PDB file of N, CA and C in Angstrom:
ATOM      1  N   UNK A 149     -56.678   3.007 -13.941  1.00  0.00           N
ATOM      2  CA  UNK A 149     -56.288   4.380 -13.725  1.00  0.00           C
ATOM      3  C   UNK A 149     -57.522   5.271 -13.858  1.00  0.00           C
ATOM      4  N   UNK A 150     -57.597   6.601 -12.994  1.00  0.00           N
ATOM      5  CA  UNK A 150     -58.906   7.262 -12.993  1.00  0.00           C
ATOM      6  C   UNK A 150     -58.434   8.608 -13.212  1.00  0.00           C
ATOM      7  N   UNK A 151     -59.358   8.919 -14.266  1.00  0.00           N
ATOM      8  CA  UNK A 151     -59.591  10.353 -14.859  1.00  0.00           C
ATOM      9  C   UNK A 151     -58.145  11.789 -14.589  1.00  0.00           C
ATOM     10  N   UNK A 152     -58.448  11.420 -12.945  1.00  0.00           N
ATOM     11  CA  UNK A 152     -57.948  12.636 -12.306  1.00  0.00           C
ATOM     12  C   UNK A 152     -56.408  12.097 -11.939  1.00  0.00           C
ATOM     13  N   UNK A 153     -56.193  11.219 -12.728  1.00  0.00           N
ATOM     14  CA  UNK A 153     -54.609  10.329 -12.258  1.00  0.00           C
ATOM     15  C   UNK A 153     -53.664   9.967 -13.461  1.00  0.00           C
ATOM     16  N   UNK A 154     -54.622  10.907 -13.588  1.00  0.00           N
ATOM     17  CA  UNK A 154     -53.714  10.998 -15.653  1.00  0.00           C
ATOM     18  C   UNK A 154     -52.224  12.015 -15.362  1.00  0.00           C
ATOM     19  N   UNK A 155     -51.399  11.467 -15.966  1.00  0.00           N
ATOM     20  CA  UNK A 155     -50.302  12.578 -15.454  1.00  0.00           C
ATOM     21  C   UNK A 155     -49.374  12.980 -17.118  1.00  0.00           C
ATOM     22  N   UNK A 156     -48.666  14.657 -16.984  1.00  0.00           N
ATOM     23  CA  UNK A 156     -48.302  14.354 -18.378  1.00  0.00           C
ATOM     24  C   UNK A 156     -46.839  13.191 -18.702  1.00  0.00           C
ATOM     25  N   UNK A 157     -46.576  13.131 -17.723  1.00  0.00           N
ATOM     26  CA  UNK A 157     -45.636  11.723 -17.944  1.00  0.00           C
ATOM     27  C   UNK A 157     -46.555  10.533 -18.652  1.00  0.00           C
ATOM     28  N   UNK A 158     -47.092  10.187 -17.937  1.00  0.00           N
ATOM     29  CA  UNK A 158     -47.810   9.214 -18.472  1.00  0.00           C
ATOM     30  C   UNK A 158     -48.382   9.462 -19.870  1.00  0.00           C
ATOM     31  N   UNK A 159     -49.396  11.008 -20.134  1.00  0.00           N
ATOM     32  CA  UNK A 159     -49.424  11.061 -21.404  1.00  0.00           C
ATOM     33  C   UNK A 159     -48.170  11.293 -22.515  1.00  0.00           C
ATOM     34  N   UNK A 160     -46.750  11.377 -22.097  1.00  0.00           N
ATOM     35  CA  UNK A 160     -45.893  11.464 -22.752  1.00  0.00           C
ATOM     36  C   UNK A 160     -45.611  10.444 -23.391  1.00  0.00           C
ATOM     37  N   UNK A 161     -45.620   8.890 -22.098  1.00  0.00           N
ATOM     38  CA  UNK A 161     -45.071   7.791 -22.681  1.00  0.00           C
ATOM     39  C   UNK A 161     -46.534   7.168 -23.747  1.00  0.00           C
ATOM     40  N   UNK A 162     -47.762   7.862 -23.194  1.00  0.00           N
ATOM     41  CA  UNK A 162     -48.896   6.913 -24.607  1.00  0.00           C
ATOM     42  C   UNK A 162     -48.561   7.166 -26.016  1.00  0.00           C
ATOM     43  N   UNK A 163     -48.364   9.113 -25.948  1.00  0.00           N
ATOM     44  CA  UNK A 163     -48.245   9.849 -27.286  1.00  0.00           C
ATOM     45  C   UNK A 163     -46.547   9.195 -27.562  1.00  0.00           C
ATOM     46  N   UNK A 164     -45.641   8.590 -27.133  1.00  0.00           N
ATOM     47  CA  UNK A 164     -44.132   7.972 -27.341  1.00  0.00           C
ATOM     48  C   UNK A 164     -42.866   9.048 -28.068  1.00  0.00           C
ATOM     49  N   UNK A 165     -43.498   9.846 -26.791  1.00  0.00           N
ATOM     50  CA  UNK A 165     -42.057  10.982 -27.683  1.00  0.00           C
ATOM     51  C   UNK A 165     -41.467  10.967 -26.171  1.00  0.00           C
ATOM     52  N   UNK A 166     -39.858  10.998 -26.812  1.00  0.00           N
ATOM     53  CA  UNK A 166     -38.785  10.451 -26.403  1.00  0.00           C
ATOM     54  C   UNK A 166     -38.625  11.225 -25.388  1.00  0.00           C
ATOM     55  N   UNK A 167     -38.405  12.803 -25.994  1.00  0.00           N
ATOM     56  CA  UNK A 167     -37.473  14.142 -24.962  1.00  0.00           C
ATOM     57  C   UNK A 167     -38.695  14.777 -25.148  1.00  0.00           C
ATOM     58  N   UNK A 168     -39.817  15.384 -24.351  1.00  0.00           N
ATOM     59  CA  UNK A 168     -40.378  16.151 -24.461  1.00  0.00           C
ATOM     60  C   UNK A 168     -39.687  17.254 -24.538  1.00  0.00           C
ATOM     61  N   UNK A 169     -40.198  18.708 -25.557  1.00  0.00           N
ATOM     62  CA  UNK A 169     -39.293  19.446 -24.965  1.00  0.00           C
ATOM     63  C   UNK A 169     -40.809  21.057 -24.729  1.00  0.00           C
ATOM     64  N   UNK A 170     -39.863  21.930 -23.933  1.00  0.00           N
ATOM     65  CA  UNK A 170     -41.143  22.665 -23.515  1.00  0.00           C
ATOM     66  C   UNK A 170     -42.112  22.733 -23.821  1.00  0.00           C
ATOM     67  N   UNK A 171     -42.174  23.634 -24.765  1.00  0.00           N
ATOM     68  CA  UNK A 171     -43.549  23.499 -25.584  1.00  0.00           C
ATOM     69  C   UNK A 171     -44.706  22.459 -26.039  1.00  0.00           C
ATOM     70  N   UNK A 172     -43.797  21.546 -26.301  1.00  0.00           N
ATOM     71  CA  UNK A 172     -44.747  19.998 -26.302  1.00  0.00           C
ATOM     72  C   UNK A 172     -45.354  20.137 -24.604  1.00  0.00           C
ATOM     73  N   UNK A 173     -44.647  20.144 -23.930  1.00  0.00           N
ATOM     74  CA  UNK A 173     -45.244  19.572 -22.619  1.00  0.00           C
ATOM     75  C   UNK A 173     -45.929  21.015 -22.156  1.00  0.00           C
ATOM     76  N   UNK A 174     -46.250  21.793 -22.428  1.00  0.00           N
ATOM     77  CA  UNK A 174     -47.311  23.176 -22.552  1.00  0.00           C
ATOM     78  C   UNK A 174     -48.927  22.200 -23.712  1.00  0.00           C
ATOM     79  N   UNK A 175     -48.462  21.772 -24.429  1.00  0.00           N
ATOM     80  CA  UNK A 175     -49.307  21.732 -25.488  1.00  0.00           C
ATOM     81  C   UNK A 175     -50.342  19.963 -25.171  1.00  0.00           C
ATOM     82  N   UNK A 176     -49.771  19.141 -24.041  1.00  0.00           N
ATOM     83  CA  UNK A 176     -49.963  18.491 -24.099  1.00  0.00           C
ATOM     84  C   UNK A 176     -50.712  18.385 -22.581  1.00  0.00           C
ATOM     85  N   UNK A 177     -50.561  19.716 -21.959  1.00  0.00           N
ATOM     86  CA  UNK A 177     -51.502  19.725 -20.031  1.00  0.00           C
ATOM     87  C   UNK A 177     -52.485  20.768 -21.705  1.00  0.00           C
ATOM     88  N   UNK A 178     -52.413  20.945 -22.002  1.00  0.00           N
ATOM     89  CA  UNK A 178     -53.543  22.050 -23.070  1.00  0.00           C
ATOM     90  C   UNK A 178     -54.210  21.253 -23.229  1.00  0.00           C
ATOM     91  N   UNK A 179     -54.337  19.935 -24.082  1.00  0.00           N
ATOM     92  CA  UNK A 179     -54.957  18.658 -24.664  1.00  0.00           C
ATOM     93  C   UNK A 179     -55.180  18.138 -23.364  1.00  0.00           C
ATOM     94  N   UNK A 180     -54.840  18.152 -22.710  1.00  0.00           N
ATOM     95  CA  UNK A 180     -55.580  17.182 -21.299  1.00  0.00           C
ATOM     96  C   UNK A 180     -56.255  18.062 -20.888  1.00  0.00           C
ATOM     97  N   UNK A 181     -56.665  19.279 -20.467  1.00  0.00           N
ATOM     98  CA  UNK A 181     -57.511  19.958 -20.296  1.00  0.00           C
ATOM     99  C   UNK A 181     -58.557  19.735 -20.841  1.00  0.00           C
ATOM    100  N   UNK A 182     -58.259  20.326 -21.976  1.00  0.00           N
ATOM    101  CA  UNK A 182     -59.691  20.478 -22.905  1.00  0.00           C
ATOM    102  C   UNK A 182     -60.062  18.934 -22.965  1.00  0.00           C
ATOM    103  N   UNK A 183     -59.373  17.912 -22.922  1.00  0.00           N
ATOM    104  CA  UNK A 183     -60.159  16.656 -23.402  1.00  0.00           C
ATOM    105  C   UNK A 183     -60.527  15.919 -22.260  1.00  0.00           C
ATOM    106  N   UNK A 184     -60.063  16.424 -21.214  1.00  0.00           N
ATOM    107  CA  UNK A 184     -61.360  16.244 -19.596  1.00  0.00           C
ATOM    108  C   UNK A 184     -62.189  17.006 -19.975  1.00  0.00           C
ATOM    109  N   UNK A 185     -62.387  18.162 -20.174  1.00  0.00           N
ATOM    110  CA  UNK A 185     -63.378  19.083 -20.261  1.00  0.00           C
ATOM    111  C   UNK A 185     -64.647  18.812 -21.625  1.00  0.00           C
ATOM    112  N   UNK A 186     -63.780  18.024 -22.370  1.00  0.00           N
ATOM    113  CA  UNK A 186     -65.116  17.851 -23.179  1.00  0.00           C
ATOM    114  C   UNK A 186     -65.708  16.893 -22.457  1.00  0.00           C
ATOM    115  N   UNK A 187     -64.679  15.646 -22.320  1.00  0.00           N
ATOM    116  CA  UNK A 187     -65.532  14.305 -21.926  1.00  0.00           C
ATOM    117  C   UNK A 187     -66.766  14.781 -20.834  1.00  0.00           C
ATOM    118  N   UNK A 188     -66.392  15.610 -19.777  1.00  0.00           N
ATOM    119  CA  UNK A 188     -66.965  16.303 -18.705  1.00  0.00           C
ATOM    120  C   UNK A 188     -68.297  16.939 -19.900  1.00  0.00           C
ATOM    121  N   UNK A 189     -68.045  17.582 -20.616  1.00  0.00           N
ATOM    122  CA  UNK A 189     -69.768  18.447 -21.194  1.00  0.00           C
ATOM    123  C   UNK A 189     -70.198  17.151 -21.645  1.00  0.00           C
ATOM    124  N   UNK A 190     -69.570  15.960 -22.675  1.00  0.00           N
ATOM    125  CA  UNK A 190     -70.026  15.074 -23.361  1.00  0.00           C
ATOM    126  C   UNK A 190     -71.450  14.320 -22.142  1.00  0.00           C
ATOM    127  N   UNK A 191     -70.634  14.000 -21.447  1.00  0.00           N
ATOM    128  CA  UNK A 191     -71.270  12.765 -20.445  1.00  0.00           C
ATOM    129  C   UNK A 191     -71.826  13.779 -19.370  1.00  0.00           C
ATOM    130  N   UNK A 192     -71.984  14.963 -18.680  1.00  0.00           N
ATOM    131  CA  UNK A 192     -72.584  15.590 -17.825  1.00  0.00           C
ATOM    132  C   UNK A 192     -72.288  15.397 -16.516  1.00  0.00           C
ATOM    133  N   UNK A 193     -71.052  14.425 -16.448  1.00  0.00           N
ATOM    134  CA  UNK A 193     -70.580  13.950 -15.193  1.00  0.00           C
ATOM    135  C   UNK A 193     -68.827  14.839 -14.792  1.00  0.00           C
ATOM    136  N   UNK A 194     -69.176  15.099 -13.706  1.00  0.00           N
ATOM    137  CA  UNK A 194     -67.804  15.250 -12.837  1.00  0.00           C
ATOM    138  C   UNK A 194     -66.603  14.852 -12.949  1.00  0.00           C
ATOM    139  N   UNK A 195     -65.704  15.418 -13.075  1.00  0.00           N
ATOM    140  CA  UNK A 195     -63.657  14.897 -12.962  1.00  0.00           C
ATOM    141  C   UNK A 195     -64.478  13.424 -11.934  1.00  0.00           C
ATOM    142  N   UNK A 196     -64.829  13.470 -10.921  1.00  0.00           N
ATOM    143  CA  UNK A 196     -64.798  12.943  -9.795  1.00  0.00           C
ATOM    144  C   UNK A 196     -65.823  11.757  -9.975  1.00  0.00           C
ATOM    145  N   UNK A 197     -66.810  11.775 -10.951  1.00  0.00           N
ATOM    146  CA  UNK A 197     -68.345  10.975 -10.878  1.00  0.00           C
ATOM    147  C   UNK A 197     -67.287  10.117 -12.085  1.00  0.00           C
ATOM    148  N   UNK A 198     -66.671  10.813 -13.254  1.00  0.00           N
ATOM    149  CA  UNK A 198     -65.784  10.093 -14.477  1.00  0.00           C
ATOM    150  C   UNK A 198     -64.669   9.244 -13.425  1.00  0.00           C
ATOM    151  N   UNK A 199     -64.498   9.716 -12.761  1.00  0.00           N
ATOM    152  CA  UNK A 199     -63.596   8.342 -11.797  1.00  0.00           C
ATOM    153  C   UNK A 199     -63.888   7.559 -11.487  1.00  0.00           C
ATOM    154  N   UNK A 200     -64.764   7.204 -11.186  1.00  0.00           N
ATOM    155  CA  UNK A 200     -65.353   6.198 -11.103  1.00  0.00           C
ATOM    156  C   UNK A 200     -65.755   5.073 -11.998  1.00  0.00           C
ATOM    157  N   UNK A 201     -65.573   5.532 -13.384  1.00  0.00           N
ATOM    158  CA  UNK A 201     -65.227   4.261 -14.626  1.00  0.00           C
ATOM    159  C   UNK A 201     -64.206   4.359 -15.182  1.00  0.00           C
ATOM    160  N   UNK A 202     -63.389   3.434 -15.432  1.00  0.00           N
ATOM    161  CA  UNK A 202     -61.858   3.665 -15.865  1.00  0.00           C
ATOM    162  C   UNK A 202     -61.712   3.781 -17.075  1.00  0.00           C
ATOM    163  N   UNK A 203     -62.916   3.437 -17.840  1.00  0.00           N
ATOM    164  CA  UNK A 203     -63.035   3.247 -19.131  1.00  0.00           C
ATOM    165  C   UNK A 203     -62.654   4.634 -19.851  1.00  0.00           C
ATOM    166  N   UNK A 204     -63.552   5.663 -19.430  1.00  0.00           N
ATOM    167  CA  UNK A 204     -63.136   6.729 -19.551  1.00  0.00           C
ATOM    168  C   UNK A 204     -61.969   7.416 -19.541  1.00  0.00           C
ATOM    169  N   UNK A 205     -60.926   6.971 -18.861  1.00  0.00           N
ATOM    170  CA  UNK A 205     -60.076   7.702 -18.839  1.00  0.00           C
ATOM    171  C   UNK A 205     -59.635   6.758 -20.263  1.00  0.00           C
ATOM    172  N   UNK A 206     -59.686   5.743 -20.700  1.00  0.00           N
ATOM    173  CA  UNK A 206     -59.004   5.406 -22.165  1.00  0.00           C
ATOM    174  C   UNK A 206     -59.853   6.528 -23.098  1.00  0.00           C
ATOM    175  N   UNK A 207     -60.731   6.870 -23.052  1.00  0.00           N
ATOM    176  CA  UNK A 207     -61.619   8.145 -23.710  1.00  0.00           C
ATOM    177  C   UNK A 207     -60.913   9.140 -23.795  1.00  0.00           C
ATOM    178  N   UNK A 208     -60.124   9.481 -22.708  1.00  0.00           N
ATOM    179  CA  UNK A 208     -59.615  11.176 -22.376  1.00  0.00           C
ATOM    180  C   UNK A 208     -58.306  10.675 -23.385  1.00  0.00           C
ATOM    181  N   UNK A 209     -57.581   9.760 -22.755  1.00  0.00           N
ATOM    182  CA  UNK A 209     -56.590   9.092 -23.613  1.00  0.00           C
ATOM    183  C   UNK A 209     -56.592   9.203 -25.144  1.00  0.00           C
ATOM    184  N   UNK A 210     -57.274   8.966 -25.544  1.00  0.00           N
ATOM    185  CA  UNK A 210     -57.603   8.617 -26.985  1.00  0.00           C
ATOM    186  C   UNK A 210     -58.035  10.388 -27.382  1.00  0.00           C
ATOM    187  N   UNK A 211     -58.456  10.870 -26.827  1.00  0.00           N
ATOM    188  CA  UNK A 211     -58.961  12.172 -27.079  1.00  0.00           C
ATOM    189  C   UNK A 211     -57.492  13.248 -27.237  1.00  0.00           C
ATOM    190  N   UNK A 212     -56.813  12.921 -26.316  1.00  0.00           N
ATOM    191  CA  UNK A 212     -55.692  13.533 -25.734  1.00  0.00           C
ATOM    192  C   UNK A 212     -54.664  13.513 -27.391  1.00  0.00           C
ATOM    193  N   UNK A 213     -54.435  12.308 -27.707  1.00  0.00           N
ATOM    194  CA  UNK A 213     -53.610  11.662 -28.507  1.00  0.00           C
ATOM    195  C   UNK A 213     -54.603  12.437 -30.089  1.00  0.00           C
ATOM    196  N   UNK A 214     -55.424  12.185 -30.038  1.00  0.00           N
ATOM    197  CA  UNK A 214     -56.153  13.055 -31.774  1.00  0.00           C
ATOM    198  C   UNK A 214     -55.872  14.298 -31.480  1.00  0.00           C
ATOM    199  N   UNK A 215     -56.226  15.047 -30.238  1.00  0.00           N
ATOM    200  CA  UNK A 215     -55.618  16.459 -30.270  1.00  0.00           C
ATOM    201  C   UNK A 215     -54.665  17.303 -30.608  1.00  0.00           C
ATOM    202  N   UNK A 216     -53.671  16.408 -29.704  1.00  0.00           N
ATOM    203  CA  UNK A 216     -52.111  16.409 -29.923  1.00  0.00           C
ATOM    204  C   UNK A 216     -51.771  16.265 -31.453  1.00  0.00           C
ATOM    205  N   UNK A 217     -51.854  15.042 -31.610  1.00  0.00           N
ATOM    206  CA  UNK A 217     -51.611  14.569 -33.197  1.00  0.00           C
ATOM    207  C   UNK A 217     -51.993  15.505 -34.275  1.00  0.00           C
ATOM    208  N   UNK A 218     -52.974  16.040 -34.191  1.00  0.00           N
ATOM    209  CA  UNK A 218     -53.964  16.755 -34.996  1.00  0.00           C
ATOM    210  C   UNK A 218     -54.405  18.153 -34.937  1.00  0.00           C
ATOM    211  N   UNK A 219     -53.295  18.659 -34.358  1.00  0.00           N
ATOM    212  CA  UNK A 219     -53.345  20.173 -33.786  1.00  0.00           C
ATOM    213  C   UNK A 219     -54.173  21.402 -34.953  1.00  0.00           C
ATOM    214  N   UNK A 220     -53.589  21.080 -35.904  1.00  0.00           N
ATOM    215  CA  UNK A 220     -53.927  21.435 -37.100  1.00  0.00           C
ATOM    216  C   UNK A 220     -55.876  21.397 -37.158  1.00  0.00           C
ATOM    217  N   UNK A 221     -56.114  20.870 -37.533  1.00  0.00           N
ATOM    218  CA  UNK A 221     -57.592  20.310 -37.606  1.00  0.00           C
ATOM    219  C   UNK A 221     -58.447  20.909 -36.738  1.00  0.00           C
ATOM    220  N   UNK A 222     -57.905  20.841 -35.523  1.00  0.00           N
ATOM    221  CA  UNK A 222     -58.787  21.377 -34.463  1.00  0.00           C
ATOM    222  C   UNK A 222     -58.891  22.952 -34.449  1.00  0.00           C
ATOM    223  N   UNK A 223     -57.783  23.542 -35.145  1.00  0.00           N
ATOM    224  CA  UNK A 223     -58.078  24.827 -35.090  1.00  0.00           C
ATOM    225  C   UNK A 223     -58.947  25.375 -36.486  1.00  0.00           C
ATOM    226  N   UNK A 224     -59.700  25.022 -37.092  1.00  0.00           N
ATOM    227  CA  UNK A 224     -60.720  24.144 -38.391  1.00  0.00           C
ATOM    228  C   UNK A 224     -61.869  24.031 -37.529  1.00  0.00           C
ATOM    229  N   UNK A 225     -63.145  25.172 -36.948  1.00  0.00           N
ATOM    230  CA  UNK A 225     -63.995  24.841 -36.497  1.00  0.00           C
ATOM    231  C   UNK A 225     -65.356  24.066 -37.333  1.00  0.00           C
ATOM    232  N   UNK A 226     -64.758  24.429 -37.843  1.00  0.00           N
ATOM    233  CA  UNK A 226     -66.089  23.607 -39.163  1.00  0.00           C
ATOM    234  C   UNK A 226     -65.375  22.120 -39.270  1.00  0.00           C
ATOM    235  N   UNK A 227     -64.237  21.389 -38.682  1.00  0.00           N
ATOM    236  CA  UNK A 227     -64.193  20.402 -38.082  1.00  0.00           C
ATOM    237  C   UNK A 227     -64.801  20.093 -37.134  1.00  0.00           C
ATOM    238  N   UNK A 228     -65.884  18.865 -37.219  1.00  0.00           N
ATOM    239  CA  UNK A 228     -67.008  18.385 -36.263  1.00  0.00           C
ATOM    240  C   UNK A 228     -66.714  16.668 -35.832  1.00  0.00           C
ATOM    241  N   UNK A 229     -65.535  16.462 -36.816  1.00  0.00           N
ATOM    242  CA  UNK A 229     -65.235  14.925 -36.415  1.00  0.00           C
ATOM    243  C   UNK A 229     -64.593  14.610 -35.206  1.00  0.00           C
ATOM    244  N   UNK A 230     -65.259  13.644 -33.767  1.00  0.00           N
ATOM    245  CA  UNK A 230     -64.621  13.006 -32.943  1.00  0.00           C
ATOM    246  C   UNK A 230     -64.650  11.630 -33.550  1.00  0.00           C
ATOM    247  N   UNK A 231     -63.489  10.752 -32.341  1.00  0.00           N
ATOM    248  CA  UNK A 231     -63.130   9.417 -32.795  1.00  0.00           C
ATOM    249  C   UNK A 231     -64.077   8.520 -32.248  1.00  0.00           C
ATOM    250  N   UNK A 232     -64.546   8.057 -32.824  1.00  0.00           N
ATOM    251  CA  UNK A 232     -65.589   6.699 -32.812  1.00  0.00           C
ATOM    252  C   UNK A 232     -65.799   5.999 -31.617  1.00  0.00           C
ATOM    253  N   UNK A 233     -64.104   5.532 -30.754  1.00  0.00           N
ATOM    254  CA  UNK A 233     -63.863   5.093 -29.656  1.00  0.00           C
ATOM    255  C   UNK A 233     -64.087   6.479 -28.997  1.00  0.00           C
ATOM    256  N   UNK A 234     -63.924   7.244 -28.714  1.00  0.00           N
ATOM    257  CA  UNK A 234     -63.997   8.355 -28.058  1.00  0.00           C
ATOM    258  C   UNK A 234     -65.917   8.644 -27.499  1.00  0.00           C
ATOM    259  N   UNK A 235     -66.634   8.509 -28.497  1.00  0.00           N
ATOM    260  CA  UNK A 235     -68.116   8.804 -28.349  1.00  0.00           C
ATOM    261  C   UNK A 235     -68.615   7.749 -27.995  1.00  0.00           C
ATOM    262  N   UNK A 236     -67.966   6.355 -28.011  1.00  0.00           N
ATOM    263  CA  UNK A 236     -68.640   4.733 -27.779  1.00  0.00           C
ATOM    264  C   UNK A 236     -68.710   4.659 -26.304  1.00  0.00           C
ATOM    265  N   UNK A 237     -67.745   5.291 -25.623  1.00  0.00           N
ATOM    266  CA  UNK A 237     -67.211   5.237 -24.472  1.00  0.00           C
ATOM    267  C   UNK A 237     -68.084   6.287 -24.039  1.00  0.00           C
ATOM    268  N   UNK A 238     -67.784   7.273 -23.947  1.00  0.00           N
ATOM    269  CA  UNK A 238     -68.434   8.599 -23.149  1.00  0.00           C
ATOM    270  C   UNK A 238     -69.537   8.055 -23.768  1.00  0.00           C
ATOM    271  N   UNK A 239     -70.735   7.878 -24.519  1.00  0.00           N
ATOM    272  CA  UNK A 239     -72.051   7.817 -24.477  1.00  0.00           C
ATOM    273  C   UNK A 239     -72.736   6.666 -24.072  1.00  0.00           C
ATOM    274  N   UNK A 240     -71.756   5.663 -23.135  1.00  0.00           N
ATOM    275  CA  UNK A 240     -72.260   4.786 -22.426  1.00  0.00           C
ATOM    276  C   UNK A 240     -72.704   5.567 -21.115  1.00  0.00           C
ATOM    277  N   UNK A 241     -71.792   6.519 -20.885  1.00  0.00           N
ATOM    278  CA  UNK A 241     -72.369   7.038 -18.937  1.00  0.00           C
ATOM    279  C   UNK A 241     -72.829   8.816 -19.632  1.00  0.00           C
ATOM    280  N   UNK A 242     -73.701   8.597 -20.785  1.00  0.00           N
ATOM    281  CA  UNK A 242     -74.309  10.397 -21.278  1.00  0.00           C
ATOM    282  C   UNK A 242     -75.366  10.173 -20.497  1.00  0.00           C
ATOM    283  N   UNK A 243     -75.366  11.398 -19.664  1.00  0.00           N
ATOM    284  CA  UNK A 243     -76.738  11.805 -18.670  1.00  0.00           C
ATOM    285  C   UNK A 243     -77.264  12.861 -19.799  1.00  0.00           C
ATOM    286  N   UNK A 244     -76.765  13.939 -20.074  1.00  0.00           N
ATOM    287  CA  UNK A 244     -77.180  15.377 -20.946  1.00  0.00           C
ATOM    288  C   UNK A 244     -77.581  14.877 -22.296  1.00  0.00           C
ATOM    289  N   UNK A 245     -79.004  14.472 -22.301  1.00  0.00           N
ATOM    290  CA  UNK A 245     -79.184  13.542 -23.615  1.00  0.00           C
ATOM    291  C   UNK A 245     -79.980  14.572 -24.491  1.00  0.00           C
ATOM    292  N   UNK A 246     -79.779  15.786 -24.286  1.00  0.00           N
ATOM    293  CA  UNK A 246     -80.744  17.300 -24.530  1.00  0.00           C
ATOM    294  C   UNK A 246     -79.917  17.332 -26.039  1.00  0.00           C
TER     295      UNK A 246
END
């Protein structure tokens, strides 16, 4: 599966909640946003150039799911912790090594 073929169905059934109900599914195209958009600053590459390794999209995945999960935390900017799998992955294809 590639980057741009992520759907929130699909992130519904990874994160395993049953009935989405509005707001979750507001909160969860929010977390897919932003967690293309980091992977995108992380690695310096494109929605479109990140399609091209699938790996990544388990990155956005995994990113998607700490967000969600962890809503709390993230709004904690002096929180600086990403997930381990998350940076192993994206800093295999990091061009922006600045």
């Amino acid at each position: 599966m590639k980057v741009s073929e992520i759907t929130t169905e699909h992130i519904v059934d990874y994160l395993r909640i049953d009935e989405p109900e509005e707001i979750q599914l507001r909160e969860i195209e929010a977390t897919k946003a932003a967690a293309i958009a980091y992977a995108s600053s992380y690695t310096g590459l494109s929605v479109e150039e990140m399609d091209e390794h699938e790996d990544i999209t388990i990155a956005v995945l995994i990113q998607i799911s700490d967000m969600y999960e962890n809503r709390n935390l993230y709004l904690d900017y002096k929180s600086k912790e990403v997930n381990r799998a998350v940076t192993g992955i994206l800093g295999l294809y990091q061009r922006n090594l600045l």
